[in-house]
Amino acid sequence: MPPSQPKQTRAIRTRKNLMAALERLLRTHEFEMISVQDIAKEAGVAVGSVYSHFKDKTAFLEALLTYWHEQVETQLEVAEAQDTKAAFVALGSLRAALYEATKAVHAQILENGHILRALQTYARLHPEAEDESWQSLVVRSFAPIGELLEVFGDEITLTDRDLATRMLGVFFNTIFIRSALMPEDTLLEAAKLDAETMISEVTDMAYGYLTLPRD
């Protein structure tokens, strides 16, 4: 008969199971509408088991913040290990590269909208929380933009490439946020803007910013 699983290992697995249950629930419910009982039911554990790992529902947000920070850092490490310049060269032109970058950012932000909404709740509840480590991750995420500008430098008229990298980094990190944070928002529908149109137009905005004739 195999030895019983160490208590610490079981605790780690239960905690991960609870976090995974919360993430699944966040895809269809706002954090404020999710109860500890809901999380326990989704995870298939007793409510009492939840409280042995998290003192209250707010503690889930703190754990989610840590979990997501680790996920983003891992994603950045994977991206930084890839030959991004070669991928951009293969696309053949500045606009094609900007289009693929815009499409990727759009997909990533909407895919993770449930996490972003929960983290926004945490930030609202804890305005004093430090975010320096998050800002450093955001700045790291700008690196591929700098490489894109380097690859297609001949097409770009903007001379301050560092400024352009930072501006596009902020632009890409904010332009699709409304749809992620407000999934029921009808603004895009009212404006008759579907996802493909948004991606194409955002690409053109970025392209125009980089290639506008300058004296």
PDB file of N, CA, C and O in Angstrom, residues 127-187:
ATOM      1  N   PRO A 127      -6.082  50.710  -1.978  1.00  0.00           N
ATOM      2  CA  PRO A 127      -5.404  51.757  -2.762  1.00  0.00           C
ATOM      3  C   PRO A 127      -3.974  52.002  -2.310  1.00  0.00           C
ATOM      4  O   PRO A 127      -3.176  52.580  -3.055  1.00  0.00           O
ATOM      5  N   GLU A 128      -3.653  51.559  -1.102  1.00  0.00           N
ATOM      6  CA  GLU A 128      -2.302  51.763  -0.582  1.00  0.00           C
ATOM      7  C   GLU A 128      -1.324  50.694  -1.059  1.00  0.00           C
ATOM      8  O   GLU A 128      -0.111  50.790  -0.827  1.00  0.00           O
ATOM      9  N   ALA A 129      -1.834  49.674  -1.723  1.00  0.00           N
ATOM     10  CA  ALA A 129      -0.993  48.545  -2.128  1.00  0.00           C
ATOM     11  C   ALA A 129       0.121  49.002  -3.070  1.00  0.00           C
ATOM     12  O   ALA A 129      -0.090  49.814  -3.973  1.00  0.00           O
ATOM     13  N   GLU A 130       1.306  48.467  -2.855  1.00  0.00           N
ATOM     14  CA  GLU A 130       2.446  48.801  -3.706  1.00  0.00           C
ATOM     15  C   GLU A 130       2.291  48.116  -5.063  1.00  0.00           C
ATOM     16  O   GLU A 130       1.852  46.975  -5.150  1.00  0.00           O
ATOM     17  N   ASP A 131       2.651  48.814  -6.132  1.00  0.00           N
ATOM     18  CA  ASP A 131       2.549  48.206  -7.454  1.00  0.00           C
ATOM     19  C   ASP A 131       3.845  48.341  -8.255  1.00  0.00           C
ATOM     20  O   ASP A 131       3.852  48.189  -9.467  1.00  0.00           O
ATOM     21  N   GLU A 132       4.945  48.610  -7.554  1.00  0.00           N
ATOM     22  CA  GLU A 132       6.220  48.797  -8.254  1.00  0.00           C
ATOM     23  C   GLU A 132       6.634  47.551  -9.016  1.00  0.00           C
ATOM     24  O   GLU A 132       7.162  47.634 -10.133  1.00  0.00           O
ATOM     25  N   SER A 133       6.410  46.375  -8.418  1.00  0.00           N
ATOM     26  CA  SER A 133       6.812  45.143  -9.090  1.00  0.00           C
ATOM     27  C   SER A 133       5.979  44.929 -10.351  1.00  0.00           C
ATOM     28  O   SER A 133       6.472  44.432 -11.371  1.00  0.00           O
ATOM     29  N   TRP A 134       4.708  45.335 -10.302  1.00  0.00           N
ATOM     30  CA  TRP A 134       3.868  45.238 -11.485  1.00  0.00           C
ATOM     31  C   TRP A 134       4.344  46.180 -12.575  1.00  0.00           C
ATOM     32  O   TRP A 134       4.384  45.818 -13.755  1.00  0.00           O
ATOM     33  N   GLN A 135       4.717  47.378 -12.190  1.00  0.00           N
ATOM     34  CA  GLN A 135       5.178  48.347 -13.177  1.00  0.00           C
ATOM     35  C   GLN A 135       6.455  47.859 -13.869  1.00  0.00           C
ATOM     36  O   GLN A 135       6.637  48.077 -15.075  1.00  0.00           O
ATOM     37  N   SER A 136       7.306  47.189 -13.114  1.00  0.00           N
ATOM     38  CA  SER A 136       8.545  46.671 -13.718  1.00  0.00           C
ATOM     39  C   SER A 136       8.223  45.587 -14.740  1.00  0.00           C
ATOM     40  O   SER A 136       8.882  45.486 -15.785  1.00  0.00           O
ATOM     41  N   LEU A 137       7.193  44.786 -14.472  1.00  0.00           N
ATOM     42  CA  LEU A 137       6.785  43.762 -15.437  1.00  0.00           C
ATOM     43  C   LEU A 137       6.211  44.408 -16.693  1.00  0.00           C
ATOM     44  O   LEU A 137       6.481  43.951 -17.812  1.00  0.00           O
ATOM     45  N   VAL A 138       5.426  45.457 -16.513  1.00  0.00           N
ATOM     46  CA  VAL A 138       4.842  46.158 -17.657  1.00  0.00           C
ATOM     47  C   VAL A 138       5.938  46.736 -18.542  1.00  0.00           C
ATOM     48  O   VAL A 138       5.905  46.607 -19.769  1.00  0.00           O
ATOM     49  N   VAL A 139       6.930  47.343 -17.907  1.00  0.00           N
ATOM     50  CA  VAL A 139       8.040  47.919 -18.670  1.00  0.00           C
ATOM     51  C   VAL A 139       8.802  46.822 -19.416  1.00  0.00           C
ATOM     52  O   VAL A 139       9.203  47.011 -20.575  1.00  0.00           O
ATOM     53  N   ARG A 140       8.988  45.673 -18.778  1.00  0.00           N
ATOM     54  CA  ARG A 140       9.647  44.548 -19.456  1.00  0.00           C
ATOM     55  C   ARG A 140       8.856  44.119 -20.691  1.00  0.00           C
ATOM     56  O   ARG A 140       9.435  43.704 -21.700  1.00  0.00           O
ATOM     57  N   SER A 141       7.530  44.219 -20.598  1.00  0.00           N
ATOM     58  CA  SER A 141       6.692  43.791 -21.726  1.00  0.00           C
ATOM     59  C   SER A 141       6.835  44.713 -22.933  1.00  0.00           C
ATOM     60  O   SER A 141       6.409  44.360 -24.036  1.00  0.00           O
ATOM     61  N   PHE A 142       7.441  45.896 -22.738  1.00  0.00           N
ATOM     62  CA  PHE A 142       7.654  46.826 -23.847  1.00  0.00           C
ATOM     63  C   PHE A 142       8.804  46.385 -24.756  1.00  0.00           C
ATOM     64  O   PHE A 142       8.920  46.876 -25.884  1.00  0.00           O
ATOM     65  N   ALA A 143       9.655  45.484 -24.282  1.00  0.00           N
ATOM     66  CA  ALA A 143      10.876  45.124 -25.013  1.00  0.00           C
ATOM     67  C   ALA A 143      10.617  44.681 -26.455  1.00  0.00           C
ATOM     68  O   ALA A 143      11.334  45.122 -27.375  1.00  0.00           O
ATOM     69  N   PRO A 144       9.612  43.827 -26.709  1.00  0.00           N
ATOM     70  CA  PRO A 144       9.378  43.427 -28.106  1.00  0.00           C
ATOM     71  C   PRO A 144       9.043  44.599 -29.018  1.00  0.00           C
ATOM     72  O   PRO A 144       9.339  44.564 -30.219  1.00  0.00           O
ATOM     73  N   ILE A 145       8.427  45.641 -28.460  1.00  0.00           N
ATOM     74  CA  ILE A 145       8.111  46.817 -29.273  1.00  0.00           C
ATOM     75  C   ILE A 145       9.399  47.478 -29.733  1.00  0.00           C
ATOM     76  O   ILE A 145       9.529  47.876 -30.896  1.00  0.00           O
ATOM     77  N   GLY A 146      10.368  47.588 -28.814  1.00  0.00           N
ATOM     78  CA  GLY A 146      11.658  48.151 -29.185  1.00  0.00           C
ATOM     79  C   GLY A 146      12.327  47.345 -30.280  1.00  0.00           C
ATOM     80  O   GLY A 146      12.948  47.907 -31.204  1.00  0.00           O
ATOM     81  N   GLU A 147      12.212  46.022 -30.211  1.00  0.00           N
ATOM     82  CA  GLU A 147      12.807  45.161 -31.236  1.00  0.00           C
ATOM     83  C   GLU A 147      12.089  45.329 -32.574  1.00  0.00           C
ATOM     84  O   GLU A 147      12.721  45.316 -33.636  1.00  0.00           O
ATOM     85  N   LEU A 148      10.771  45.482 -32.512  1.00  0.00           N
ATOM     86  CA  LEU A 148      10.001  45.720 -33.744  1.00  0.00           C
ATOM     87  C   LEU A 148      10.471  47.007 -34.415  1.00  0.00           C
ATOM     88  O   LEU A 148      10.682  47.046 -35.637  1.00  0.00           O
ATOM     89  N   LEU A 149      10.651  48.066 -33.625  1.00  0.00           N
ATOM     90  CA  LEU A 149      11.100  49.341 -34.179  1.00  0.00           C
ATOM     91  C   LEU A 149      12.508  49.236 -34.757  1.00  0.00           C
ATOM     92  O   LEU A 149      12.829  49.888 -35.752  1.00  0.00           O
ATOM     93  N   GLU A 150      13.314  48.409 -34.137  1.00  0.00           N
ATOM     94  CA  GLU A 150      14.687  48.220 -34.640  1.00  0.00           C
ATOM     95  C   GLU A 150      14.684  47.480 -35.971  1.00  0.00           C
ATOM     96  O   GLU A 150      15.409  47.851 -36.911  1.00  0.00           O
ATOM     97  N   VAL A 151      13.846  46.463 -36.092  1.00  0.00           N
ATOM     98  CA  VAL A 151      13.793  45.668 -37.321  1.00  0.00           C
ATOM     99  C   VAL A 151      13.302  46.501 -38.505  1.00  0.00           C
ATOM    100  O   VAL A 151      13.825  46.409 -39.616  1.00  0.00           O
ATOM    101  N   PHE A 152      12.291  47.344 -38.254  1.00  0.00           N
ATOM    102  CA  PHE A 152      11.699  48.120 -39.346  1.00  0.00           C
ATOM    103  C   PHE A 152      12.058  49.600 -39.252  1.00  0.00           C
ATOM    104  O   PHE A 152      11.277  50.481 -39.637  1.00  0.00           O
ATOM    105  N   GLY A 153      13.252  49.870 -38.782  1.00  0.00           N
ATOM    106  CA  GLY A 153      13.723  51.233 -38.613  1.00  0.00           C
ATOM    107  C   GLY A 153      13.670  52.067 -39.874  1.00  0.00           C
ATOM    108  O   GLY A 153      13.430  53.278 -39.821  1.00  0.00           O
ATOM    109  N   ASP A 154      13.851  51.427 -41.044  1.00  0.00           N
ATOM    110  CA  ASP A 154      13.857  52.174 -42.307  1.00  0.00           C
ATOM    111  C   ASP A 154      12.487  52.741 -42.649  1.00  0.00           C
ATOM    112  O   ASP A 154      12.379  53.695 -43.424  1.00  0.00           O
ATOM    113  N   GLU A 155      11.431  52.170 -42.095  1.00  0.00           N
ATOM    114  CA  GLU A 155      10.074  52.638 -42.386  1.00  0.00           C
ATOM    115  C   GLU A 155       9.601  53.702 -41.398  1.00  0.00           C
ATOM    116  O   GLU A 155       8.562  54.328 -41.607  1.00  0.00           O
ATOM    117  N   ILE A 156      10.346  53.893 -40.324  1.00  0.00           N
ATOM    118  CA  ILE A 156       9.891  54.746 -39.232  1.00  0.00           C
ATOM    119  C   ILE A 156      10.499  56.134 -39.339  1.00  0.00           C
ATOM    120  O   ILE A 156      11.717  56.284 -39.526  1.00  0.00           O
ATOM    121  N   THR A 157       9.659  57.150 -39.200  1.00  0.00           N
ATOM    122  CA  THR A 157      10.135  58.530 -39.274  1.00  0.00           C
ATOM    123  C   THR A 157      10.375  59.132 -37.890  1.00  0.00           C
ATOM    124  O   THR A 157      11.058  60.145 -37.776  1.00  0.00           O
ATOM    125  N   LEU A 158       9.802  58.532 -36.860  1.00  0.00           N
ATOM    126  CA  LEU A 158       9.971  59.039 -35.499  1.00  0.00           C
ATOM    127  C   LEU A 158      11.397  58.769 -35.039  1.00  0.00           C
ATOM    128  O   LEU A 158      11.854  57.625 -35.028  1.00  0.00           O
ATOM    129  N   THR A 159      12.116  59.802 -34.668  1.00  0.00           N
ATOM    130  CA  THR A 159      13.536  59.641 -34.347  1.00  0.00           C
ATOM    131  C   THR A 159      13.792  59.155 -32.927  1.00  0.00           C
ATOM    132  O   THR A 159      14.796  58.493 -32.669  1.00  0.00           O
ATOM    133  N   ASP A 160      12.910  59.492 -32.008  1.00  0.00           N
ATOM    134  CA  ASP A 160      13.101  59.083 -30.622  1.00  0.00           C
ATOM    135  C   ASP A 160      12.479  57.705 -30.427  1.00  0.00           C
ATOM    136  O   ASP A 160      11.311  57.562 -30.063  1.00  0.00           O
ATOM    137  N   ARG A 161      13.270  56.662 -30.654  1.00  0.00           N
ATOM    138  CA  ARG A 161      12.760  55.296 -30.597  1.00  0.00           C
ATOM    139  C   ARG A 161      12.400  54.881 -29.173  1.00  0.00           C
ATOM    140  O   ARG A 161      11.480  54.096 -28.970  1.00  0.00           O
ATOM    141  N   ASP A 162      13.113  55.392 -28.192  1.00  0.00           N
ATOM    142  CA  ASP A 162      12.792  55.060 -26.806  1.00  0.00           C
ATOM    143  C   ASP A 162      11.418  55.606 -26.436  1.00  0.00           C
ATOM    144  O   ASP A 162      10.595  54.915 -25.822  1.00  0.00           O
ATOM    145  N   LEU A 163      11.153  56.857 -26.829  1.00  0.00           N
ATOM    146  CA  LEU A 163       9.847  57.450 -26.577  1.00  0.00           C
ATOM    147  C   LEU A 163       8.757  56.661 -27.305  1.00  0.00           C
ATOM    148  O   LEU A 163       7.692  56.392 -26.742  1.00  0.00           O
ATOM    149  N   ALA A 164       9.021  56.309 -28.547  1.00  0.00           N
ATOM    150  CA  ALA A 164       8.041  55.562 -29.332  1.00  0.00           C
ATOM    151  C   ALA A 164       7.725  54.216 -28.679  1.00  0.00           C
ATOM    152  O   ALA A 164       6.564  53.788 -28.635  1.00  0.00           O
ATOM    153  N   THR A 165       8.748  53.551 -28.160  1.00  0.00           N
ATOM    154  CA  THR A 165       8.550  52.266 -27.487  1.00  0.00           C
ATOM    155  C   THR A 165       7.648  52.423 -26.274  1.00  0.00           C
ATOM    156  O   THR A 165       6.708  51.650 -26.064  1.00  0.00           O
ATOM    157  N   ARG A 166       7.919  53.457 -25.472  1.00  0.00           N
ATOM    158  CA  ARG A 166       7.126  53.674 -24.259  1.00  0.00           C
ATOM    159  C   ARG A 166       5.693  54.092 -24.594  1.00  0.00           C
ATOM    160  O   ARG A 166       4.737  53.650 -23.958  1.00  0.00           O
ATOM    161  N   MET A 167       5.549  54.948 -25.604  1.00  0.00           N
ATOM    162  CA  MET A 167       4.212  55.391 -26.002  1.00  0.00           C
ATOM    163  C   MET A 167       3.372  54.222 -26.527  1.00  0.00           C
ATOM    164  O   MET A 167       2.202  54.061 -26.156  1.00  0.00           O
ATOM    165  N   LEU A 168       3.961  53.396 -27.385  1.00  0.00           N
ATOM    166  CA  LEU A 168       3.214  52.262 -27.917  1.00  0.00           C
ATOM    167  C   LEU A 168       2.925  51.231 -26.819  1.00  0.00           C
ATOM    168  O   LEU A 168       1.869  50.587 -26.830  1.00  0.00           O
ATOM    169  N   GLY A 169       3.853  51.101 -25.883  1.00  0.00           N
ATOM    170  CA  GLY A 169       3.625  50.185 -24.765  1.00  0.00           C
ATOM    171  C   GLY A 169       2.404  50.589 -23.959  1.00  0.00           C
ATOM    172  O   GLY A 169       1.541  49.766 -23.638  1.00  0.00           O
ATOM    173  N   VAL A 170       2.320  51.869 -23.648  1.00  0.00           N
ATOM    174  CA  VAL A 170       1.161  52.384 -22.908  1.00  0.00           C
ATOM    175  C   VAL A 170      -0.101  52.276 -23.760  1.00  0.00           C
ATOM    176  O   VAL A 170      -1.176  51.874 -23.275  1.00  0.00           O
ATOM    177  N   PHE A 171       0.021  52.613 -25.029  1.00  0.00           N
ATOM    178  CA  PHE A 171      -1.117  52.567 -25.952  1.00  0.00           C
ATOM    179  C   PHE A 171      -1.714  51.165 -26.024  1.00  0.00           C
ATOM    180  O   PHE A 171      -2.924  50.961 -25.845  1.00  0.00           O
ATOM    181  N   PHE A 172      -0.857  50.166 -26.262  1.00  0.00           N
ATOM    182  CA  PHE A 172      -1.334  48.791 -26.377  1.00  0.00           C
ATOM    183  C   PHE A 172      -1.889  48.262 -25.050  1.00  0.00           C
ATOM    184  O   PHE A 172      -2.760  47.390 -25.047  1.00  0.00           O
ATOM    185  N   ASN A 173      -1.390  48.769 -23.934  1.00  0.00           N
ATOM    186  CA  ASN A 173      -1.839  48.291 -22.630  1.00  0.00           C
ATOM    187  C   ASN A 173      -3.132  48.951 -22.167  1.00  0.00           C
ATOM    188  O   ASN A 173      -3.676  48.573 -21.128  1.00  0.00           O
ATOM    189  N   THR A 174      -3.607  49.947 -22.911  1.00  0.00           N
ATOM    190  CA  THR A 174      -4.817  50.657 -22.479  1.00  0.00           C
ATOM    191  C   THR A 174      -5.956  50.630 -23.492  1.00  0.00           C
ATOM    192  O   THR A 174      -7.124  50.694 -23.089  1.00  0.00           O
ATOM    193  N   ILE A 175      -5.671  50.509 -24.767  1.00  0.00           N
ATOM    194  CA  ILE A 175      -6.685  50.690 -25.796  1.00  0.00           C
ATOM    195  C   ILE A 175      -7.822  49.666 -25.714  1.00  0.00           C
ATOM    196  O   ILE A 175      -8.974  49.968 -26.021  1.00  0.00           O
ATOM    197  N   PHE A 176      -7.511  48.435 -25.257  1.00  0.00           N
ATOM    198  CA  PHE A 176      -8.544  47.398 -25.199  1.00  0.00           C
ATOM    199  C   PHE A 176      -9.044  47.126 -23.781  1.00  0.00           C
ATOM    200  O   PHE A 176      -9.872  46.238 -23.574  1.00  0.00           O
ATOM    201  N   ILE A 177      -8.551  47.887 -22.815  1.00  0.00           N
ATOM    202  CA  ILE A 177      -8.877  47.616 -21.416  1.00  0.00           C
ATOM    203  C   ILE A 177     -10.371  47.778 -21.121  1.00  0.00           C
ATOM    204  O   ILE A 177     -10.950  47.010 -20.347  1.00  0.00           O
ATOM    205  N   ARG A 178     -11.011  48.761 -21.722  1.00  0.00           N
ATOM    206  CA  ARG A 178     -12.432  48.997 -21.454  1.00  0.00           C
ATOM    207  C   ARG A 178     -13.253  47.731 -21.711  1.00  0.00           C
ATOM    208  O   ARG A 178     -14.102  47.353 -20.905  1.00  0.00           O
ATOM    209  N   SER A 179     -12.997  47.076 -22.850  1.00  0.00           N
ATOM    210  CA  SER A 179     -13.762  45.874 -23.186  1.00  0.00           C
ATOM    211  C   SER A 179     -13.501  44.744 -22.198  1.00  0.00           C
ATOM    212  O   SER A 179     -14.392  43.933 -21.916  1.00  0.00           O
ATOM    213  N   ALA A 180     -12.279  44.687 -21.673  1.00  0.00           N
ATOM    214  CA  ALA A 180     -11.946  43.631 -20.713  1.00  0.00           C
ATOM    215  C   ALA A 180     -12.576  43.885 -19.356  1.00  0.00           C
ATOM    216  O   ALA A 180     -13.092  42.964 -18.711  1.00  0.00           O
ATOM    217  N   LEU A 181     -12.555  45.140 -18.914  1.00  0.00           N
ATOM    218  CA  LEU A 181     -13.082  45.475 -17.592  1.00  0.00           C
ATOM    219  C   LEU A 181     -14.604  45.609 -17.590  1.00  0.00           C
ATOM    220  O   LEU A 181     -15.237  45.460 -16.542  1.00  0.00           O
ATOM    221  N   MET A 182     -15.189  45.876 -18.759  1.00  0.00           N
ATOM    222  CA  MET A 182     -16.647  46.061 -18.848  1.00  0.00           C
ATOM    223  C   MET A 182     -17.192  45.174 -19.974  1.00  0.00           C
ATOM    224  O   MET A 182     -17.586  45.669 -21.040  1.00  0.00           O
ATOM    225  N   PRO A 183     -17.207  43.857 -19.772  1.00  0.00           N
ATOM    226  CA  PRO A 183     -17.605  42.943 -20.852  1.00  0.00           C
ATOM    227  C   PRO A 183     -19.035  43.134 -21.337  1.00  0.00           C
ATOM    228  O   PRO A 183     -19.356  42.772 -22.470  1.00  0.00           O
ATOM    229  N   GLU A 184     -19.897  43.715 -20.499  1.00  0.00           N
ATOM    230  CA  GLU A 184     -21.283  43.946 -20.904  1.00  0.00           C
ATOM    231  C   GLU A 184     -21.483  45.323 -21.534  1.00  0.00           C
ATOM    232  O   GLU A 184     -22.599  45.699 -21.892  1.00  0.00           O
ATOM    233  N   ASP A 185     -20.403  46.072 -21.645  1.00  0.00           N
ATOM    234  CA  ASP A 185     -20.483  47.419 -22.200  1.00  0.00           C
ATOM    235  C   ASP A 185     -20.941  47.358 -23.659  1.00  0.00           C
ATOM    236  O   ASP A 185     -20.506  46.506 -24.428  1.00  0.00           O
ATOM    237  N   THR A 186     -21.794  48.284 -24.040  1.00  0.00           N
ATOM    238  CA  THR A 186     -22.340  48.278 -25.408  1.00  0.00           C
ATOM    239  C   THR A 186     -21.763  49.381 -26.282  1.00  0.00           C
ATOM    240  O   THR A 186     -22.265  49.636 -27.381  1.00  0.00           O
ATOM    241  N   LEU A 187     -20.695  50.035 -25.816  1.00  0.00           N
ATOM    242  CA  LEU A 187     -20.147  51.153 -26.579  1.00  0.00           C
ATOM    243  C   LEU A 187     -19.684  50.717 -27.963  1.00  0.00           C
ATOM    244  O   LEU A 187     -20.001  51.372 -28.969  1.00  0.00           O
TER     245      LEU A 187
END
